[in-house]
CSV table of C-alpha atoms and ligand atoms in Angstrom, one decimal:
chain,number,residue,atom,x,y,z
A,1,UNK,CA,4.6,-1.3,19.2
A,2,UNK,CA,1.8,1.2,19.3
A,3,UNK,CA,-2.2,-0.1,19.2
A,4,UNK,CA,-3.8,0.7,16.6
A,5,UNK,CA,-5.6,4.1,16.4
A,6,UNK,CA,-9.0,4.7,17.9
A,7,UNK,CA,-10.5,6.8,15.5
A,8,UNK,CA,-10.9,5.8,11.7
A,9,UNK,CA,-7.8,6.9,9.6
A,10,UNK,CA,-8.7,8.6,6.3
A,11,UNK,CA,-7.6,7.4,2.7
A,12,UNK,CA,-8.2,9.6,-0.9
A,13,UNK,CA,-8.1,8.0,-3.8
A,14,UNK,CA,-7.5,9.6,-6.9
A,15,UNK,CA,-7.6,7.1,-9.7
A,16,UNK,CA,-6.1,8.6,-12.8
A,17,UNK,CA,-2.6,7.7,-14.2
A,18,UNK,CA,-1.1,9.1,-18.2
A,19,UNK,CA,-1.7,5.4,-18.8
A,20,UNK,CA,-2.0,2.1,-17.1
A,21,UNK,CA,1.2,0.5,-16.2
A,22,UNK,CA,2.0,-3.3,-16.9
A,23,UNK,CA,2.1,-4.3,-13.8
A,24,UNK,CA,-0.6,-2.6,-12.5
A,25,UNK,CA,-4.3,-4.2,-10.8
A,26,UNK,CA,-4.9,-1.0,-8.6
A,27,UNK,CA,-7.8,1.5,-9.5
A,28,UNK,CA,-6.5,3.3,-12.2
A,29,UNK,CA,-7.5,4.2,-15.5
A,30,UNK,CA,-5.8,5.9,-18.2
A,31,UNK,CA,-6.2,9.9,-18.3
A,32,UNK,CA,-8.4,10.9,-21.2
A,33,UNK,CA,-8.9,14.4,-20.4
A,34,UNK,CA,-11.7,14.3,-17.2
A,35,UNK,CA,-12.0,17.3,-16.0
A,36,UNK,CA,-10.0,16.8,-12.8
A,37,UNK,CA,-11.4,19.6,-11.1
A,38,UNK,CA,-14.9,18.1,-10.9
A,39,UNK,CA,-12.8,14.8,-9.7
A,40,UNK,CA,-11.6,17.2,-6.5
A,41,UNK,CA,-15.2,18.9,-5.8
A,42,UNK,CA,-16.6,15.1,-5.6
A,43,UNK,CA,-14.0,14.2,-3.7
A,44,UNK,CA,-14.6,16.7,-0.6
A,45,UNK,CA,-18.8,16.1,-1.5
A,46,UNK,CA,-18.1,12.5,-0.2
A,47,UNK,CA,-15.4,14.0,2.4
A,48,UNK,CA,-18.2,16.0,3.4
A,49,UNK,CA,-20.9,13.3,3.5
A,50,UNK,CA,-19.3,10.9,5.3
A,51,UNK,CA,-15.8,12.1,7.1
A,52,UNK,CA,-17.1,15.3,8.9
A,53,UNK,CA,-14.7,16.4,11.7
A,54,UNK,CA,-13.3,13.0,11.7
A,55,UNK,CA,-10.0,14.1,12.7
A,56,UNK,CA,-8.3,11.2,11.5
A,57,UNK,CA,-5.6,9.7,13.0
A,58,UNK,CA,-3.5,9.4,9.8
A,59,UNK,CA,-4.2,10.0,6.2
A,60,UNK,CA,-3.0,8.9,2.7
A,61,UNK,CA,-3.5,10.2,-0.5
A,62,UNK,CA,-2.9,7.5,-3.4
A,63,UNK,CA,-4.0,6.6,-6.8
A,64,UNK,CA,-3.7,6.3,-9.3
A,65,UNK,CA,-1.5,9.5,-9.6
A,66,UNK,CA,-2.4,11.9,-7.0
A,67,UNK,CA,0.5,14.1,-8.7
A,68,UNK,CA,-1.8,14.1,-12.1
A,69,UNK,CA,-3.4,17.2,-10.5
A,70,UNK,CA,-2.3,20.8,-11.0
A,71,UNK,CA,-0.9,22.2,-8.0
A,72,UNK,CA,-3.6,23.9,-7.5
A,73,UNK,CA,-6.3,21.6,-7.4
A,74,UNK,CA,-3.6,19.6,-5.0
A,75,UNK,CA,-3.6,22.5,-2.2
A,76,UNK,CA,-7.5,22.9,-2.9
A,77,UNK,CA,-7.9,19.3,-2.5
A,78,UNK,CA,-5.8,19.3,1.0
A,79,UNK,CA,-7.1,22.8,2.5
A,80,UNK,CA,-10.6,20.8,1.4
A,81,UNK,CA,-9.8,17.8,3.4
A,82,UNK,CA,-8.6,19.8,6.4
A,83,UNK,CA,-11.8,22.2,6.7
A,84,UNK,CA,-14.0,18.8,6.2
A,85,UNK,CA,-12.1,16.7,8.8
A,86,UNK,CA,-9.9,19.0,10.6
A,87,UNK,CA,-7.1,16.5,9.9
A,88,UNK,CA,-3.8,18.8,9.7
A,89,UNK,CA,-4.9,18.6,13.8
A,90,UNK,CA,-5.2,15.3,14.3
A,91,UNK,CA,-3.0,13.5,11.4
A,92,UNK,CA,0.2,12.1,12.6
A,93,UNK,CA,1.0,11.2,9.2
A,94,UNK,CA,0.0,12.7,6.3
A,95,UNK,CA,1.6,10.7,2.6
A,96,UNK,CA,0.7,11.6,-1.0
A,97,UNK,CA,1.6,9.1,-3.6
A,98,UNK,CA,3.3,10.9,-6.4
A,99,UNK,CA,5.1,9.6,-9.8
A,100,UNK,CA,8.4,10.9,-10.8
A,101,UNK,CA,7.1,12.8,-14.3
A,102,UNK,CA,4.4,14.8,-12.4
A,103,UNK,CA,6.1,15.7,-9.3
A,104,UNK,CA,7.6,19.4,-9.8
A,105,UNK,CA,8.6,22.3,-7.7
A,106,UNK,CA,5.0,23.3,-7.8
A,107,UNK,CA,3.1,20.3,-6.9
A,108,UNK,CA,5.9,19.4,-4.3
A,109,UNK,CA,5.4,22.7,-2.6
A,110,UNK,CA,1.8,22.5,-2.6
A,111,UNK,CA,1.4,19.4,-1.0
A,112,UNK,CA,4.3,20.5,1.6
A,113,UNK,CA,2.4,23.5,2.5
A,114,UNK,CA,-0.9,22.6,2.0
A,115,UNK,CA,-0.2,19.4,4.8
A,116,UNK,CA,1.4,16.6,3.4
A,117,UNK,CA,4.7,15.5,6.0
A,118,UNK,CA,5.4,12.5,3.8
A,119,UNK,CA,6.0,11.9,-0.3
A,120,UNK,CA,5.5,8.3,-2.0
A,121,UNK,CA,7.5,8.0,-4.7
A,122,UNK,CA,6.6,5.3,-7.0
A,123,UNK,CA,10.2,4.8,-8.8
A,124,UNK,CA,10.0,1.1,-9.2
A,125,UNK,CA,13.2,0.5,-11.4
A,126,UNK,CA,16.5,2.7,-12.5
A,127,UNK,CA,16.9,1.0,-15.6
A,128,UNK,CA,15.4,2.6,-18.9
A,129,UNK,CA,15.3,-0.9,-20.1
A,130,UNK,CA,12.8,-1.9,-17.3
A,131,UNK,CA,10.8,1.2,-17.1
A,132,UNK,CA,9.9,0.8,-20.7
A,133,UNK,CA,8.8,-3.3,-20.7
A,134,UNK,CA,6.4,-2.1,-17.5
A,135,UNK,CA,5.3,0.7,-19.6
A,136,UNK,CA,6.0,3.4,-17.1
A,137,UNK,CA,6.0,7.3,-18.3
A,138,UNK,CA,9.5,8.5,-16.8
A,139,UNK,CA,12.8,7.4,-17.1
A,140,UNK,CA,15.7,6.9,-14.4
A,141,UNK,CA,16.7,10.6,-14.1
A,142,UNK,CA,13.5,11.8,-13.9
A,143,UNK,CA,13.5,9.6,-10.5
A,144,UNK,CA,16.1,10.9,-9.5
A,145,UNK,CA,15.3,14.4,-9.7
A,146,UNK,CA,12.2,13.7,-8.2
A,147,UNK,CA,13.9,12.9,-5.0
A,148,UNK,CA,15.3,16.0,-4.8
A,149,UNK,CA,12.7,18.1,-5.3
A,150,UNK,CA,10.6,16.2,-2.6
A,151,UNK,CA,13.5,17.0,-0.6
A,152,UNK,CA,14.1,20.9,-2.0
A,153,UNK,CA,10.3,21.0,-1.1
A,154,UNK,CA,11.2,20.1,2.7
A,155,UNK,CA,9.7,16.5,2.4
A,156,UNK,CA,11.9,15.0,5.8
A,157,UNK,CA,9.7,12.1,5.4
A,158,UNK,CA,10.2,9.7,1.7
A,159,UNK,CA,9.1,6.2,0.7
A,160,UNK,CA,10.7,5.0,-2.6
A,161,UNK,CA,8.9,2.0,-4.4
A,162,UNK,CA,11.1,-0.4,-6.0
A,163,UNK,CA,9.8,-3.3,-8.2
A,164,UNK,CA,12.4,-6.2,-8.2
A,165,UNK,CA,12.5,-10.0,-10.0
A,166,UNK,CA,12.3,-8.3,-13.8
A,167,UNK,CA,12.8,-11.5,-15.5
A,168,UNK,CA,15.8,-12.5,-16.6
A,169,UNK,CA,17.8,-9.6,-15.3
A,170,UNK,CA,21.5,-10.2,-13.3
A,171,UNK,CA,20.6,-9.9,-10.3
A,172,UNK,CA,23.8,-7.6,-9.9
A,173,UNK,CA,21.8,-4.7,-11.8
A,174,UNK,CA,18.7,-4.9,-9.3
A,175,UNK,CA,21.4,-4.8,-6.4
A,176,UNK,CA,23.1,-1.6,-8.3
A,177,UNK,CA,19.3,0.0,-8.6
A,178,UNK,CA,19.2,-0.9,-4.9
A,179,UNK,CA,22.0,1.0,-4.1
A,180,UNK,CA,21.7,3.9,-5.7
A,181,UNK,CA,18.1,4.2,-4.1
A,182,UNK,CA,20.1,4.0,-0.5
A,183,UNK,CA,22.4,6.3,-1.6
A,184,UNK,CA,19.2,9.0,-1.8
A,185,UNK,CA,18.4,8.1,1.9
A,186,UNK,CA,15.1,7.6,2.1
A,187,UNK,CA,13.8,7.0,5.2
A,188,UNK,CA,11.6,4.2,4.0
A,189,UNK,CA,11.5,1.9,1.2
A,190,UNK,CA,9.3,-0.1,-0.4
A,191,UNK,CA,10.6,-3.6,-2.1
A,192,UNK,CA,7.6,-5.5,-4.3
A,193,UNK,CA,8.4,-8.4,-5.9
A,194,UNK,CA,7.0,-8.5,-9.7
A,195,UNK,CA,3.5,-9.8,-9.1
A,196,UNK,CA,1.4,-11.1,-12.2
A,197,UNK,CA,-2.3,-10.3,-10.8
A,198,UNK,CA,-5.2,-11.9,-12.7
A,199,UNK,CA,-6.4,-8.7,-15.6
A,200,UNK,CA,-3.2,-7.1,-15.7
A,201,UNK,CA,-1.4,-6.5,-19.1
A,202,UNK,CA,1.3,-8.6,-18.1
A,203,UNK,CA,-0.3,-11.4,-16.7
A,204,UNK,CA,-1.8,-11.7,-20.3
A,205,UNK,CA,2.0,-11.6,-21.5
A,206,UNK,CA,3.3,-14.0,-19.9
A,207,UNK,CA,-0.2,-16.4,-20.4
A,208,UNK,CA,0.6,-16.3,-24.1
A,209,UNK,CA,4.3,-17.0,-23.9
A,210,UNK,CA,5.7,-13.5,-24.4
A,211,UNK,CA,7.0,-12.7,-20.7
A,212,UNK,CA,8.9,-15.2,-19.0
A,213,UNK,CA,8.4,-15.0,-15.3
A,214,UNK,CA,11.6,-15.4,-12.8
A,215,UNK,CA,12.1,-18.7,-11.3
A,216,UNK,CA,10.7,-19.4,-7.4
A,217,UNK,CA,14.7,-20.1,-6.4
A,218,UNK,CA,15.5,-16.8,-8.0
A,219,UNK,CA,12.8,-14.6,-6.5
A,220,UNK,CA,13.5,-16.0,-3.0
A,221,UNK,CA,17.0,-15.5,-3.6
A,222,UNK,CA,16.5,-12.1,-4.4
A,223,UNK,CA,14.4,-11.4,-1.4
A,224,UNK,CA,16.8,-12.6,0.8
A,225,UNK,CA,19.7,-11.1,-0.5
A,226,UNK,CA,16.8,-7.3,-1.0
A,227,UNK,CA,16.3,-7.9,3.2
A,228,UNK,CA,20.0,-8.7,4.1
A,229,UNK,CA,21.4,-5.4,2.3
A,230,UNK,CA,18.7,-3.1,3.0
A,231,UNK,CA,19.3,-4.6,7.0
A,232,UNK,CA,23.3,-3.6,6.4
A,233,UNK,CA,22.0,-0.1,5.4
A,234,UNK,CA,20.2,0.2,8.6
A,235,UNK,CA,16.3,-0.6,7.2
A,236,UNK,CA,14.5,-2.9,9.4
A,237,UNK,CA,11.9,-5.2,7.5
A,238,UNK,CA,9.0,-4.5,9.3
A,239,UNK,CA,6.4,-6.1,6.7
A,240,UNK,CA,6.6,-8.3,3.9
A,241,UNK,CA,8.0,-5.9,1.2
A,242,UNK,CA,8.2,-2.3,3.3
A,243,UNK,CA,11.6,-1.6,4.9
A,244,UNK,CA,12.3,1.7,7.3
A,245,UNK,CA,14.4,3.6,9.3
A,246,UNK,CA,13.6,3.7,13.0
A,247,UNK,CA,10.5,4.8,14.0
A,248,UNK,CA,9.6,5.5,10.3
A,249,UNK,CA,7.5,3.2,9.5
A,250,UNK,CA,4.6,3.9,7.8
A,251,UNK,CA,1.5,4.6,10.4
A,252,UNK,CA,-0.9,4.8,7.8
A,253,UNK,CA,-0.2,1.5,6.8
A,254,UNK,CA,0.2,-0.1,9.8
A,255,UNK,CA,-3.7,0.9,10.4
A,256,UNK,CA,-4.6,-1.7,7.5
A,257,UNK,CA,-2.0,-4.4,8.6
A,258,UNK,CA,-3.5,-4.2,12.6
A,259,UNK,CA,-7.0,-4.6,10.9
A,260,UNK,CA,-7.5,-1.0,12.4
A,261,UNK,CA,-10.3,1.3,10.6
A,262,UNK,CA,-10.4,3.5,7.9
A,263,UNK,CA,-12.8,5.7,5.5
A,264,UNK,CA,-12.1,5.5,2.0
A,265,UNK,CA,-13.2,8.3,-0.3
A,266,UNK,CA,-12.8,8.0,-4.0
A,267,UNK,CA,-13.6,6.2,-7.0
A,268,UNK,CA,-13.3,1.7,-5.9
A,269,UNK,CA,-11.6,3.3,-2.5
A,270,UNK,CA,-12.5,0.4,0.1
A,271,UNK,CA,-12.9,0.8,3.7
A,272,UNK,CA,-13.4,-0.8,7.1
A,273,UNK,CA,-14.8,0.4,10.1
A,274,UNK,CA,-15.1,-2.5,13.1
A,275,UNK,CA,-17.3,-5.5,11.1
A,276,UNK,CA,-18.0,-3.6,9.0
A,277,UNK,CA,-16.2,-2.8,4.9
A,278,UNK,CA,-17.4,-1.2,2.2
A,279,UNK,CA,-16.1,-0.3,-1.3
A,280,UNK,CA,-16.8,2.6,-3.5
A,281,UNK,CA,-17.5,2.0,-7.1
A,282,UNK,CA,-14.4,1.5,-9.4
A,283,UNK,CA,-15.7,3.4,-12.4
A,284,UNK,CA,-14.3,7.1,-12.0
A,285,UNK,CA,-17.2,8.5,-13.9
A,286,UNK,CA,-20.0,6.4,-12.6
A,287,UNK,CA,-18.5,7.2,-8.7
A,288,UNK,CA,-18.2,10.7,-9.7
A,289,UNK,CA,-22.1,11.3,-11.0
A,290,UNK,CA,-23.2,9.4,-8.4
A,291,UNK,CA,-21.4,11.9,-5.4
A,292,UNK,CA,-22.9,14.7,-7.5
A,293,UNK,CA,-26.0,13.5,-7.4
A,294,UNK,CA,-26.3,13.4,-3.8
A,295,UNK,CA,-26.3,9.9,-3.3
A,296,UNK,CA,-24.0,7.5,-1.8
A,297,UNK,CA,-21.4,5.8,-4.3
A,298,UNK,CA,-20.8,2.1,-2.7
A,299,UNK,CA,-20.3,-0.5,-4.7
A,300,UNK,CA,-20.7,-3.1,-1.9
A,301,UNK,CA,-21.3,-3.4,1.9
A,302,UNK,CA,-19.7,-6.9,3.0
A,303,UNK,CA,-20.6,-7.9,6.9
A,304,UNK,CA,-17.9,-11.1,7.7
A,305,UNK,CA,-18.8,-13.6,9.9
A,306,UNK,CA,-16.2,-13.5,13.1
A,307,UNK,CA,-14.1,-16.7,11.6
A,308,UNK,CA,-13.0,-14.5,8.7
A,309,UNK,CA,-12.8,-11.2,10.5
A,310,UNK,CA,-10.6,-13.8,13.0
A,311,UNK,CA,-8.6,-14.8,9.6
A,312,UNK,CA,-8.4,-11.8,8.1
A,313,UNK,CA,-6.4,-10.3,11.6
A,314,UNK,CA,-3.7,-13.2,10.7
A,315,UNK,CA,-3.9,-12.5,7.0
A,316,UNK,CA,-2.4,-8.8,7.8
A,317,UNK,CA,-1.1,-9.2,11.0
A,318,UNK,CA,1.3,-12.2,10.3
A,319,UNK,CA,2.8,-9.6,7.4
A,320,UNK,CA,4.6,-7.8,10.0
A,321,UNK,CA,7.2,-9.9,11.7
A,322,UNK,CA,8.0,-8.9,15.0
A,323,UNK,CA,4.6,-7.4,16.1
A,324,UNK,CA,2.4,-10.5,14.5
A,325,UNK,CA,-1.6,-10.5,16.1
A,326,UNK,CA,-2.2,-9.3,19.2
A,327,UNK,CA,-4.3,-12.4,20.4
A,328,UNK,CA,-6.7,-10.4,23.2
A,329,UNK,CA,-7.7,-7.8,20.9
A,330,UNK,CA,-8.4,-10.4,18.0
A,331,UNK,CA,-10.0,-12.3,20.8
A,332,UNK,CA,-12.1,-8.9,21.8
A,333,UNK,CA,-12.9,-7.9,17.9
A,334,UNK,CA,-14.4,-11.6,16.9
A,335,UNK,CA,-15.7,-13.2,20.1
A,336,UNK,CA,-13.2,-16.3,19.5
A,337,UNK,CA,-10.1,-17.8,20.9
A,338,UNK,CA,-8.0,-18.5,17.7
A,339,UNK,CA,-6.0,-21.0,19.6
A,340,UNK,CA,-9.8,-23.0,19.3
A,341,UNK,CA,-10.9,-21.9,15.8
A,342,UNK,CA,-7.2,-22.8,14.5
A,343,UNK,CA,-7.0,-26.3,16.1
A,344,UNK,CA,-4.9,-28.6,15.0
A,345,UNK,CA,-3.2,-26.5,12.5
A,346,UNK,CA,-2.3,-24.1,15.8
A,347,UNK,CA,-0.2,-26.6,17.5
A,348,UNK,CA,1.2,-28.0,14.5
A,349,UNK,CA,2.4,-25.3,12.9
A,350,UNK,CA,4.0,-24.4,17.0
A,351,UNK,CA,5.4,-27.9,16.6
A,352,UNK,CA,6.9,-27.3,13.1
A,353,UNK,CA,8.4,-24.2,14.3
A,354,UNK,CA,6.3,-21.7,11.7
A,355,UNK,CA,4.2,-20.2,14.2
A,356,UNK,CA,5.5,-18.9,17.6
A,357,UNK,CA,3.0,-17.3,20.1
A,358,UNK,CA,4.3,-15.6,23.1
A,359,UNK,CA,3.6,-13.1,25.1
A,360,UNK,CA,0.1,-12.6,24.3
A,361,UNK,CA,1.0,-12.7,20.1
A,362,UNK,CA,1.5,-14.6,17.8
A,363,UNK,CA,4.0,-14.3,15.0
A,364,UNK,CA,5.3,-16.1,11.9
A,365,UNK,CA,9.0,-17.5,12.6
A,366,UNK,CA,12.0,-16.2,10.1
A,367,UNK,CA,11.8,-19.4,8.5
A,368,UNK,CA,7.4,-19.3,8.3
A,369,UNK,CA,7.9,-15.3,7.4
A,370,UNK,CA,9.3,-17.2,4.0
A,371,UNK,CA,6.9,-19.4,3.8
A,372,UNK,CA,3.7,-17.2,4.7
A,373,UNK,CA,1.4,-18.3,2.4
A,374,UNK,CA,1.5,-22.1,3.2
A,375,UNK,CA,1.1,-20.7,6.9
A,376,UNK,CA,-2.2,-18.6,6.1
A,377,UNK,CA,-3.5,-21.7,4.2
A,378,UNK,CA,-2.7,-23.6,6.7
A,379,UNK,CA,-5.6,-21.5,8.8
A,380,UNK,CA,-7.6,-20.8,6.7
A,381,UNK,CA,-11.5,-21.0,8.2
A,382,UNK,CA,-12.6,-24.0,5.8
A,383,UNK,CA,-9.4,-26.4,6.8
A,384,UNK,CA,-11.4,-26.1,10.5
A,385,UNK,CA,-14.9,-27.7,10.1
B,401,SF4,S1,1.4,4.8,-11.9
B,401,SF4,FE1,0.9,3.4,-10.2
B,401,SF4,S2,-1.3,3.4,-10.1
B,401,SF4,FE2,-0.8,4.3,-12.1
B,401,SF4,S3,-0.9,2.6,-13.5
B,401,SF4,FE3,1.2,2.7,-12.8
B,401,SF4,S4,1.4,1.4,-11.0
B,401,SF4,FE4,-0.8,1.7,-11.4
């Protein structure tokens, strides 16, 4: 268990996809044909506004598609990034997100070379079938080859995102896609459960009748069943829905779940450095004219008072289950002893067996890991006054 990071780590968002999967309530937005070269100058504008020789700790490239780009404006993008910040020096971990139609030889050697160490792969299904009702671009095979060419390209380090709980599907498929995934070997893996987030084309689907969504039983089942296998294979769960290898977890990450600090560049890209968060304006072409006119693009600067900063540390830090919160740094970053802003629910949930604080930390149990969200609401800052 490593602290987290002193300096701020650095994320890059690049917020175009072909088109806007199902699924899907990140900050993307359907490619129409921006010029995606003006996308990279703005990009290293605000690099060069606000990261200057930050020499960031860890960095991640995501989207959107980061793979969208040429290969071209992919290396300018990184050598960019590394004159601005100096962070092929400092960056312990470097990971672009890339999708399976976009990622060729090209672009997988550029990132290599240009300072990526680690590839995303957002493969989310191996069945045609599935693929097509979340309206993704690429098919099974195209996954597949996309691992290899990470891997031709000298990518050592690989997560692969899976999406499981497709309604209605035998749970025997999702265990084959699961499978073949391992066979690959990547040394991490990502395991989301089908979410239906408010605006999303498939929460509208199923709010009209016209996607069924799995059963509680059948999705818990499924988790279960995701963590035992994926333990067999030699993954550790070290947060909710992220599985690795030893020591390859993902650091980057790990920076947002130890309510560590980061600059986010990039159209909606949010940040948070000490009390402080901020988030960039979602509209590509409104962030973009705004960075080229010389001015700054937030969208909005949010101060927290110390019981939600205090909340907020549980809210991440109970999402990985054998670190938890460290209580003496949470009690250094707000000002407040959470065994005194939690009371009663602290005890209690002690006494129920949810919550188990030792050694200075305080961590969900395996039994409140599965039941994490009654925990959090349990201490939540309005059930205190
Ligand atoms: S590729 Fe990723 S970011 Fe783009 S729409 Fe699909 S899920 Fe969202």
């Amino acid at each position: 268990m490593e602290p987290p990071p002193e300096r701020p780590s650095l994320y890059v968002h690049l917020p175009f996809c072909v088109r806007k999967c199902r699924y899907c309530d990140f900050n993307s937005w359907a490619w129409t044909g921006q010029d995606l070269r003006r996308v990279v100058d703005a990009l290293l504008l605000e690099a060069e506004r606000r990261a200057r020789d930050l020499r960031p700790p860890t960095v991640f490239v995501g989207g959107g598609t980061p793979t969208l780009l040429p290969a071209g404006e992919l290396a300018r993008l990184l050598d960019g990034l590394h004159e601005i910040t100096g962070f092929r020096d400092s960056s312990r971990e470097t990971t672009v997100e890339a999708n399976p139609e976009s990622l060729d030889p090209e672009r997988a050697g550029a990132l290599r070379e240009h300072g990526a160490d680690r590839l995303s792969l957002g493969v989310q299904s191996l069945r045609e079938e599935v693929l097509e009702a979340y309206d993704r671009v690429h098919g099974p095979a195209q996954a597949l080859e996309a691992v290899q060419t990470a891997r031709a390209a000298g990518f050592r380090r690989l997560n692969v995102d899976l999406i499981y709980a497709f309604p209605g599907q035998d749970p025997e498929l999702w265990f084959q896609d699961l499978a073949a995934v391992l066979a690959l070997e990547p040394e991490h893996l990502s395991a989301y459960e089908l979410s239906y987030e408010p605006g999303t084309a498939l929460t509208r689907l199923r709010d009209a009748g016209r996607w069924p969504e799995e059963s509680e039983e059948r999705r818990l089942l499924l988790f279960q069943e995701t963590r035992r296998r994926l333990a067999e294979a030699g993954y550790g769960q070290y947060e909710v829905s992220n599985f690795a290898r030893a020591g390859e977890a993902c650091r980057h990450n790990l920076v947002y779940w130890r309510s560590g600090s980061w600059i986010g560049l990039g159209a909606g890209a949010a940040g948070s450095e000490g009390t402080r968060r901020r988030r960039n304006l979602a509209d590509p072409e409104a962030w973009r004219r705004c960075v080229e006119r010389g001015e700054d693009p937030v969208a909005e600067i949010e101060e927290p008072g110390p019981e939600v900063l205090l909340f907020d540390r549980f809210l991440m830090g109970l999402r990985l289950p054998w670190e938890g919160v460290d209580l003496e740094a949470a009690r250094v970053a707000t000002g407040l002893d959470p065994a005194a802003v939690f009371r009663p629910a602290w005890q209690r949930l002690q006494d129920e067996g949810l919550l188990v604080v030792d050694a200075g930390r305080a961590r969900a149990s395996a039994r409140g890991f599965l039941l994490l969200d009654s925990l959090l609401e349990a201490l939540l800052p309005r059930q205190q006054v």
